[in-house]
């Protein structure tokens, strides 16, 4: 798969349906290069890095996780540079790091994880950098504002805003809960409010093509209405 250039300094390695791999991204500053999400596995990390090399781009100095889920975090051991996450994400990863029953069950029950790990072994590594609620990073010419958002997907969802480029990374925060994707309207409405108040041009969710702000807000409103109708 090839990288897509989203803005002057932002590159996207698109999501892949077959293994439900989230998109990965590189934000290129003059002092530091930041990746969003580590990826599903060693193979996923290597494919992303091969695509960066093919376009003459640097490997990341720092990788920030959008939340603890395997497809975003299990690549952590294989990244270049350091990995950082919000404290709740770190704690979730710490809890499952040596939980063989959890990992066995994931491999047995999730067809995408089973496909990803057909020829690989799961090895969970903890991020080196941990922060509470938010983190601001000066990449040189660009700033990344990482902030915790309320979500019905998980309680550790992080959004990342690059103000200069008008890009907001959503991770999976607009989803319902795994594995039935049911949306809890209370946190969902709070999330809609926060996103409405955030200044961005394009939103990048991990398993969707990029949304304009207008399209994202309409999509979320539609989801909210159908959730409320279902009761
Ligand atoms: Zn997720």
XYZ file of C-alpha atoms and ligand atoms in Angstrom:
232
model
C 0.000 0.000 0.000
C 1.178 3.536 -0.736
C 1.267 6.646 1.435
C -1.219 9.426 0.807
C -0.054 12.977 1.264
C -2.843 14.765 3.134
C -1.200 18.171 3.592
C 2.253 19.675 3.118
C 3.622 17.814 6.180
C 1.143 15.006 6.852
C 1.232 11.531 5.327
C -1.267 8.751 5.763
C -0.781 5.002 5.429
C -4.407 4.001 4.744
C -6.487 1.591 6.780
C -6.847 -1.962 5.494
C -10.165 -3.736 5.649
C -8.936 -7.321 5.296
C -7.043 -7.306 8.619
C -8.972 -4.326 10.028
C -5.693 -2.437 10.319
C -6.099 1.208 11.315
C -4.492 3.953 9.255
C -1.090 5.138 10.489
C 0.231 8.612 9.966
C 3.427 10.647 9.973
C 3.530 14.340 10.850
C 6.795 15.822 9.694
C 8.208 18.731 11.694
C 11.547 20.472 11.304
C 12.707 19.189 14.736
C 10.759 15.997 15.226
C 8.623 13.510 13.309
C 5.540 12.188 15.015
C 3.614 9.033 14.122
C 0.004 8.463 15.096
C -0.532 4.884 16.300
C 1.983 2.048 16.365
C -0.094 -0.421 14.359
C -1.343 -3.972 14.687
C 1.902 -5.981 14.536
C 5.550 -6.064 13.502
C 4.466 -6.669 9.896
C 2.181 -3.637 9.961
C 4.961 -1.399 11.356
C 7.433 -2.646 8.750
C 5.020 -2.075 5.861
C 4.400 1.489 7.058
C 8.142 2.164 7.410
C 8.836 0.670 3.967
C 6.280 3.089 2.511
C 7.967 6.015 4.336
C 11.393 4.955 3.034
C 10.040 4.528 -0.509
C 8.944 8.195 -0.431
C 12.254 9.369 1.085
C 10.602 10.226 4.409
C 12.152 9.871 7.868
C 11.053 7.276 10.427
C 9.207 8.662 13.480
C 11.043 9.938 16.569
C 7.899 9.560 18.647
C 4.704 7.524 18.212
C 1.538 8.446 20.122
C -1.229 5.884 20.675
C -4.869 6.935 20.194
C -6.072 4.189 22.619
C -5.042 0.778 23.947
C -6.722 -1.540 21.394
C -4.441 -4.192 19.871
C -4.680 -2.973 16.272
C -3.295 0.428 17.379
C -0.800 -0.646 20.047
C 0.630 -4.156 19.498
C 3.171 -2.756 17.011
C 4.740 -0.732 19.871
C 7.670 -3.133 20.379
C 8.799 -2.690 16.760
C 8.632 1.086 16.263
C 11.533 3.442 15.663
C 12.063 5.954 18.504
C 9.826 6.244 21.550
C 6.176 5.536 22.190
C 3.851 7.696 24.312
C 0.274 7.433 25.541
C -2.272 8.751 28.018
C -2.136 7.115 31.474
C -5.396 5.160 31.020
C -3.985 3.604 27.834
C -0.768 2.648 29.639
C -2.744 1.052 32.473
C -4.912 -0.998 30.090
C -1.800 -2.257 28.276
C -0.110 -3.030 31.614
C -3.169 -5.098 32.627
C -3.167 -7.233 29.502
C 0.612 -7.381 28.932
C 0.991 -10.797 30.548
C -2.625 -11.889 30.375
C -2.299 -14.945 28.167
C -5.983 -15.822 28.539
C -7.002 -12.414 27.177
C -4.651 -12.697 24.207
C -5.634 -16.325 23.469
C -9.276 -15.341 23.541
C -8.657 -12.382 21.220
C -6.872 -14.647 18.726
C -9.737 -17.155 18.893
C -12.688 -14.784 18.716
C -11.544 -11.958 16.447
C -11.099 -13.042 12.823
C -9.027 -9.925 11.995
C -6.553 -10.496 14.825
C -6.334 -14.180 13.853
C -5.545 -13.172 10.248
C -2.956 -10.589 11.351
C -1.217 -13.067 13.662
C -1.314 -16.140 11.440
C 2.526 -16.104 11.188
C 3.450 -13.786 14.067
C 3.409 -13.890 17.864
C 1.775 -11.249 20.040
C 4.222 -9.370 22.255
C 2.864 -6.390 24.173
C 5.347 -3.639 25.002
C 4.523 -0.670 27.222
C 5.062 2.904 25.979
C 8.013 4.755 27.539
C 6.269 8.115 27.857
C 3.052 8.529 29.870
C 0.985 11.675 30.392
C -2.297 12.628 32.063
C -5.154 14.110 30.004
C -3.112 16.089 27.467
C 0.298 16.630 25.932
C 1.580 19.403 23.673
C 4.443 18.652 21.315
C 6.465 21.221 19.382
C 7.563 19.382 16.239
C 9.274 22.448 14.753
C 7.000 24.570 12.558
C 4.060 22.411 13.648
C 2.403 21.662 16.969
C 0.521 18.558 18.034
C -2.038 18.901 20.811
C -2.956 15.450 22.176
C -6.035 15.444 24.417
C -8.269 12.873 26.093
C -11.847 12.748 24.762
C -14.957 11.136 26.177
C -16.112 8.276 23.946
C -18.422 5.281 23.934
C -15.617 3.215 22.327
C -13.178 3.094 25.280
C -12.480 5.376 28.252
C -8.898 6.106 27.133
C -9.551 7.741 23.728
C -7.130 10.422 22.640
C -7.547 12.953 19.825
C -4.578 14.752 18.265
C -4.904 18.171 16.681
C -2.289 19.763 14.436
C -3.534 23.335 14.452
C -1.374 24.673 11.620
C -2.574 21.982 9.200
C -6.155 21.857 10.521
C -6.031 18.080 10.928
C -7.708 16.250 13.796
C -6.913 12.573 14.457
C -9.850 10.714 16.001
C -8.525 7.195 16.504
C -11.698 5.134 17.077
C -13.423 7.666 19.367
C -16.475 7.987 17.083
C -17.190 4.207 17.285
C -19.333 2.300 19.724
C -17.958 -0.324 22.058
C -16.162 -3.495 20.838
C -17.364 -6.019 19.691
C -21.015 -5.064 18.990
C -20.277 -1.341 18.337
C -23.189 -0.242 20.498
C -23.144 3.508 21.130
C -23.869 4.980 24.557
C -25.669 8.252 23.738
C -24.430 10.104 26.854
C -20.673 10.102 26.089
C -21.480 10.252 22.364
C -23.360 13.549 22.761
C -20.509 14.948 24.862
C -18.037 13.909 22.139
C -20.148 15.641 19.464
C -20.089 18.819 21.564
C -16.292 18.681 21.986
C -15.674 18.015 18.278
C -18.044 20.811 17.269
C -16.030 23.232 19.418
C -12.667 22.043 18.079
C -11.222 23.988 15.166
C -10.198 21.636 12.321
C -10.668 21.232 8.600
C -10.210 17.487 8.122
C -10.743 14.629 10.594
C -8.872 11.359 10.272
C -10.508 8.377 11.947
C -8.545 5.131 12.086
C -10.943 2.971 10.050
C -12.583 5.556 7.778
C -11.514 7.734 4.875
C -10.863 11.372 5.986
C -13.961 13.490 6.762
C -14.422 17.225 6.315
C -15.687 18.768 9.552
C -19.133 19.254 8.025
C -19.385 15.621 6.860
C -18.125 14.314 10.211
C -20.656 16.304 12.220
C -23.504 15.164 9.915
C -22.352 11.515 10.207
C -22.226 11.721 14.010
C -25.622 13.417 14.227
C -27.128 10.675 12.051
C -25.586 7.969 14.272
C -26.875 9.715 17.383
C -30.406 9.908 15.984
C -30.506 6.252 14.986
C -29.110 5.268 18.431
C -31.783 7.307 20.203
C -34.507 5.825 17.958
C -33.368 2.278 18.767
C -33.546 3.229 22.460
Zn -10.465 0.624 19.019
